[in-house]
C-alpha positions as YAML, in Angstrom:
chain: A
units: angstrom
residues:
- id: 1
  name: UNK
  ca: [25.38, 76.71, 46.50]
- id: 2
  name: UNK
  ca: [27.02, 78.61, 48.89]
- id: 3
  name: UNK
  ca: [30.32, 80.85, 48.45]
- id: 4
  name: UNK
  ca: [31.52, 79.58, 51.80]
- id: 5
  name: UNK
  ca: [31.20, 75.64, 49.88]
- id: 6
  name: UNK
  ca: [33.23, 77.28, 47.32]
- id: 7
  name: UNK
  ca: [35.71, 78.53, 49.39]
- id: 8
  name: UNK
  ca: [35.95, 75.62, 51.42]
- id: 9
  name: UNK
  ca: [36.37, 73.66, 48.40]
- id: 10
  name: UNK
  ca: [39.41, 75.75, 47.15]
- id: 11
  name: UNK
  ca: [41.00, 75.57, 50.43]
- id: 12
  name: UNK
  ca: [40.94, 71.81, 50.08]
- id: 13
  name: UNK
  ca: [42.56, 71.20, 46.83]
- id: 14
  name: UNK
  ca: [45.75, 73.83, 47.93]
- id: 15
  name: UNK
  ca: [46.32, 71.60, 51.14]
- id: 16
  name: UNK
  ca: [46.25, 68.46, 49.04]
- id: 17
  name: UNK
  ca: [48.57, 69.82, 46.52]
- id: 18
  name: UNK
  ca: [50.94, 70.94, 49.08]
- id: 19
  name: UNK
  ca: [50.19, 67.63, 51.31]
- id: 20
  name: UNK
  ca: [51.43, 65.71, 48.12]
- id: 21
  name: UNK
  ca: [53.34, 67.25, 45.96]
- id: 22
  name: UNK
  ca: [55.48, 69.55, 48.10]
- id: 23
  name: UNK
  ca: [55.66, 67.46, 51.44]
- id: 24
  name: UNK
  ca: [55.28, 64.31, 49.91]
- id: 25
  name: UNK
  ca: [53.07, 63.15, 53.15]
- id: 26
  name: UNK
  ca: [51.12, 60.78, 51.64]
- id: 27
  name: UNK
  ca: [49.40, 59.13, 54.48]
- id: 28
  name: UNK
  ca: [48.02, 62.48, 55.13]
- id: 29
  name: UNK
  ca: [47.16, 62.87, 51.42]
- id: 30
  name: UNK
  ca: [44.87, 59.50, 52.01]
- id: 31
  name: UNK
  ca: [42.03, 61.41, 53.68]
- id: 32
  name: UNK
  ca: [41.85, 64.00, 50.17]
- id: 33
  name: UNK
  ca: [42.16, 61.48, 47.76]
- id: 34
  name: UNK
  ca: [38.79, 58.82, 47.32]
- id: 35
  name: UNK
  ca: [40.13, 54.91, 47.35]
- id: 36
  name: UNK
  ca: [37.86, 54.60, 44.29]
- id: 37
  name: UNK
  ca: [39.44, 58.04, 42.82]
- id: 38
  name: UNK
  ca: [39.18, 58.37, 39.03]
- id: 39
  name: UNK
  ca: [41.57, 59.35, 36.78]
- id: 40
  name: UNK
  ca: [41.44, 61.23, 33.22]
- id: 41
  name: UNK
  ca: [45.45, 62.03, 32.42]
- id: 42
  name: UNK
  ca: [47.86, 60.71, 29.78]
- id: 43
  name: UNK
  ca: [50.66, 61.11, 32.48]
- id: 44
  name: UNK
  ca: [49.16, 59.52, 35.72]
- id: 45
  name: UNK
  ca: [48.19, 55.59, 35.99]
- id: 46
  name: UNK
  ca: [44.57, 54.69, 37.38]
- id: 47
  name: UNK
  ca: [43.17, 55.73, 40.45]
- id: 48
  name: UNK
  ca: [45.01, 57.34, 43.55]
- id: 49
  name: UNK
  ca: [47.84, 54.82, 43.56]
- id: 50
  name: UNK
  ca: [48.45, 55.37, 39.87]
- id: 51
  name: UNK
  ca: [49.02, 59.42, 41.43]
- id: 52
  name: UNK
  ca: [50.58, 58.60, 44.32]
- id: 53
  name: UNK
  ca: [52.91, 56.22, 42.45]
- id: 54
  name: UNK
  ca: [53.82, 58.89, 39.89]
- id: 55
  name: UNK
  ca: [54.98, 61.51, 42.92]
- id: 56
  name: UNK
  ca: [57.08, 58.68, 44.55]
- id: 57
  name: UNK
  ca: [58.79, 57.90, 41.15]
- id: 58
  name: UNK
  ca: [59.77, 61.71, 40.72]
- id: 59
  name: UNK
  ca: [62.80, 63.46, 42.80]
- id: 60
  name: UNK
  ca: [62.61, 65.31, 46.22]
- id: 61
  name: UNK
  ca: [62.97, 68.10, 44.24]
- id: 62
  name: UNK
  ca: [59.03, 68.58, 42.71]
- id: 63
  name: UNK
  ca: [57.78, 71.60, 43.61]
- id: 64
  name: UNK
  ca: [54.14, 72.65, 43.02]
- id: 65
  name: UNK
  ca: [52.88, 76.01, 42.37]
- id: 66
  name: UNK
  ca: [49.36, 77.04, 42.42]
- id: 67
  name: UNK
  ca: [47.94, 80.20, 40.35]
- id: 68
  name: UNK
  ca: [44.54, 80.88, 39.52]
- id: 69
  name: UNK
  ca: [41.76, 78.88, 41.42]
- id: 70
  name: UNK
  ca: [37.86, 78.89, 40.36]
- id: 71
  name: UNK
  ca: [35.37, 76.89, 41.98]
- id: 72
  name: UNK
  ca: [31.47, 75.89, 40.42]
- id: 73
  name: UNK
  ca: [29.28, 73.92, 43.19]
- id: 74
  name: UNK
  ca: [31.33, 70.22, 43.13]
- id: 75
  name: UNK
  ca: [34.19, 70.96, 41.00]
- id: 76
  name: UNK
  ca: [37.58, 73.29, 41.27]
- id: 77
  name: UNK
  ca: [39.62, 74.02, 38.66]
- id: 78
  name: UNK
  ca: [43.48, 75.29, 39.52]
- id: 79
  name: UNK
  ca: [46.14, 76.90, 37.06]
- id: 80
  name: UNK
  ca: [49.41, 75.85, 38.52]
- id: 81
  name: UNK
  ca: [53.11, 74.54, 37.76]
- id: 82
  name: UNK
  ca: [55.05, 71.34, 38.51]
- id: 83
  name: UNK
  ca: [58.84, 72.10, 38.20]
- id: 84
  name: UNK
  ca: [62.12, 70.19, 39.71]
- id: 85
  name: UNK
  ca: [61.12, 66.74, 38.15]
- id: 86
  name: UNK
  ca: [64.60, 66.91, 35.90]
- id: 87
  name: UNK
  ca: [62.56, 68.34, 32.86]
- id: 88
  name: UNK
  ca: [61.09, 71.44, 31.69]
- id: 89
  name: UNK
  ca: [58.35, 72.77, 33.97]
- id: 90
  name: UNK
  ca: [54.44, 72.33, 33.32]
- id: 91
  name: UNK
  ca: [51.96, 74.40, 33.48]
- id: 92
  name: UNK
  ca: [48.62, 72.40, 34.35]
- id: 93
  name: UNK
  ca: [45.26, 73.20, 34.67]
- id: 94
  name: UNK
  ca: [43.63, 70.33, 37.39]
- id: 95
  name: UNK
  ca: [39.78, 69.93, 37.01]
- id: 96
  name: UNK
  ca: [38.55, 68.75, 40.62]
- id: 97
  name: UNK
  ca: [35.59, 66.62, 41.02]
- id: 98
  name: UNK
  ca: [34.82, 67.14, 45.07]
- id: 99
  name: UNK
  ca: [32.08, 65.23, 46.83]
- id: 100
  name: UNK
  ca: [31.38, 65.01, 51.02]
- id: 101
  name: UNK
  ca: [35.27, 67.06, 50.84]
- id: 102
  name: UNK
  ca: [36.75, 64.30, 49.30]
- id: 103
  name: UNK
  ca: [38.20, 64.50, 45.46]
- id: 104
  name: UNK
  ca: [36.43, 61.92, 43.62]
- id: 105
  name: UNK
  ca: [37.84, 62.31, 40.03]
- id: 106
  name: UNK
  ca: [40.45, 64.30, 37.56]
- id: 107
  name: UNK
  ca: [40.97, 66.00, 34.86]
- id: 108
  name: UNK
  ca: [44.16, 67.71, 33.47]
- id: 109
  name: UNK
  ca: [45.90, 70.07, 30.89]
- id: 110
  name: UNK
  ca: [49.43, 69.50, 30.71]
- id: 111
  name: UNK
  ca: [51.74, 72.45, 28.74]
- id: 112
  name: UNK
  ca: [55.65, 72.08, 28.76]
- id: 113
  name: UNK
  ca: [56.26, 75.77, 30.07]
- id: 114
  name: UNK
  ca: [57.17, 78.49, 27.46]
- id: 115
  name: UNK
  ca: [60.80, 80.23, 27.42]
- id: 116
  name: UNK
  ca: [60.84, 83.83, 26.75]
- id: 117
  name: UNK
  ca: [62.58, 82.99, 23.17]
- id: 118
  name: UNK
  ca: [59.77, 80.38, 22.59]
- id: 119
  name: UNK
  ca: [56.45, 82.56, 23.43]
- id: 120
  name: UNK
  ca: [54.59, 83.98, 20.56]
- id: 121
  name: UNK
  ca: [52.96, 85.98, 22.31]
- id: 122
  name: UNK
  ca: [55.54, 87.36, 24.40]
- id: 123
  name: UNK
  ca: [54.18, 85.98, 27.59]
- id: 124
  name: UNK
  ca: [54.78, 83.82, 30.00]
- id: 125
  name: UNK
  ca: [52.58, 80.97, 30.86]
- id: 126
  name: UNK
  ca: [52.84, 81.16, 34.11]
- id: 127
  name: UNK
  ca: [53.00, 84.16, 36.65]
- id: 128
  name: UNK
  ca: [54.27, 87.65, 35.72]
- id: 129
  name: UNK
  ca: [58.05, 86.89, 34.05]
- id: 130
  name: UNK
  ca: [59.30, 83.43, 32.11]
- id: 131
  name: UNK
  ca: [61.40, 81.12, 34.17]
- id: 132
  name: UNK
  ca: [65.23, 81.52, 34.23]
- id: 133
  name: UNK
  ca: [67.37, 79.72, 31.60]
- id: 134
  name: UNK
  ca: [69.72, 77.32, 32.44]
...
């Protein structure tokens, strides 16, 4: 396994993210996402039109963020946030299953995201500061 593969293969999932989630292109999104995609989330309905059916149903206002990003041989694994839906922001970790550049299945982590005056530990959950009130 080559770092280049790994590279490659982190590359892909942030232009798919973007492609969907923030442009909302998804005939472009088509060549990321496998026909036969499979699904492992509470939140999203089977297969890629179960995802691409969630995005539609949410406002123009989604925004995805990406954080952290590790890749091991076929799968990538990306800390990130989903706010402007109309409800408090999430922070996600998406497990990528890639084969022949194409993602094949999913796997998710879903936390609603942490105000200042509800961390415990006195951190936020996602980047450096805790996002704005109101």
């Amino acid at each position: 396994m080559s770092d280049s593969k790994q590279e490659h293969n982190k590359a892909l999932v942030l232009e798919a993210f973007d492609t969907l989630f923030n442009r909302r292109d998804y005939q472009q999104a088509e060549k990321f996402w496998s026909p036969s995609y499979i699904q492992h989330s509470v939140h999203i309905g089977p297969g890629r039109d179960g995802l691409f059916d969630l995005i539609r149903s949410l406002p123009p206002t989604l925004r995805y963020e990406h954080g952290l990003i590790l890749a091991d041989d076929n799968h990538v694994i990306v800390h990130g946030r989903f706010s402007g839906f109309g409800q408090t922001a999430w922070v996600t970790a998406d497990i990528l299953r890639i084969v022949d550049g194409i993602f094949v299945e999913h796997w998710d982590v879903i936390q609603d995201e942490a105000t200042e005056d509800q961390s415990k530990s006195g951190k936020p959950m996602f980047g450096e500061s805790f996002p704005s009130k109101g």
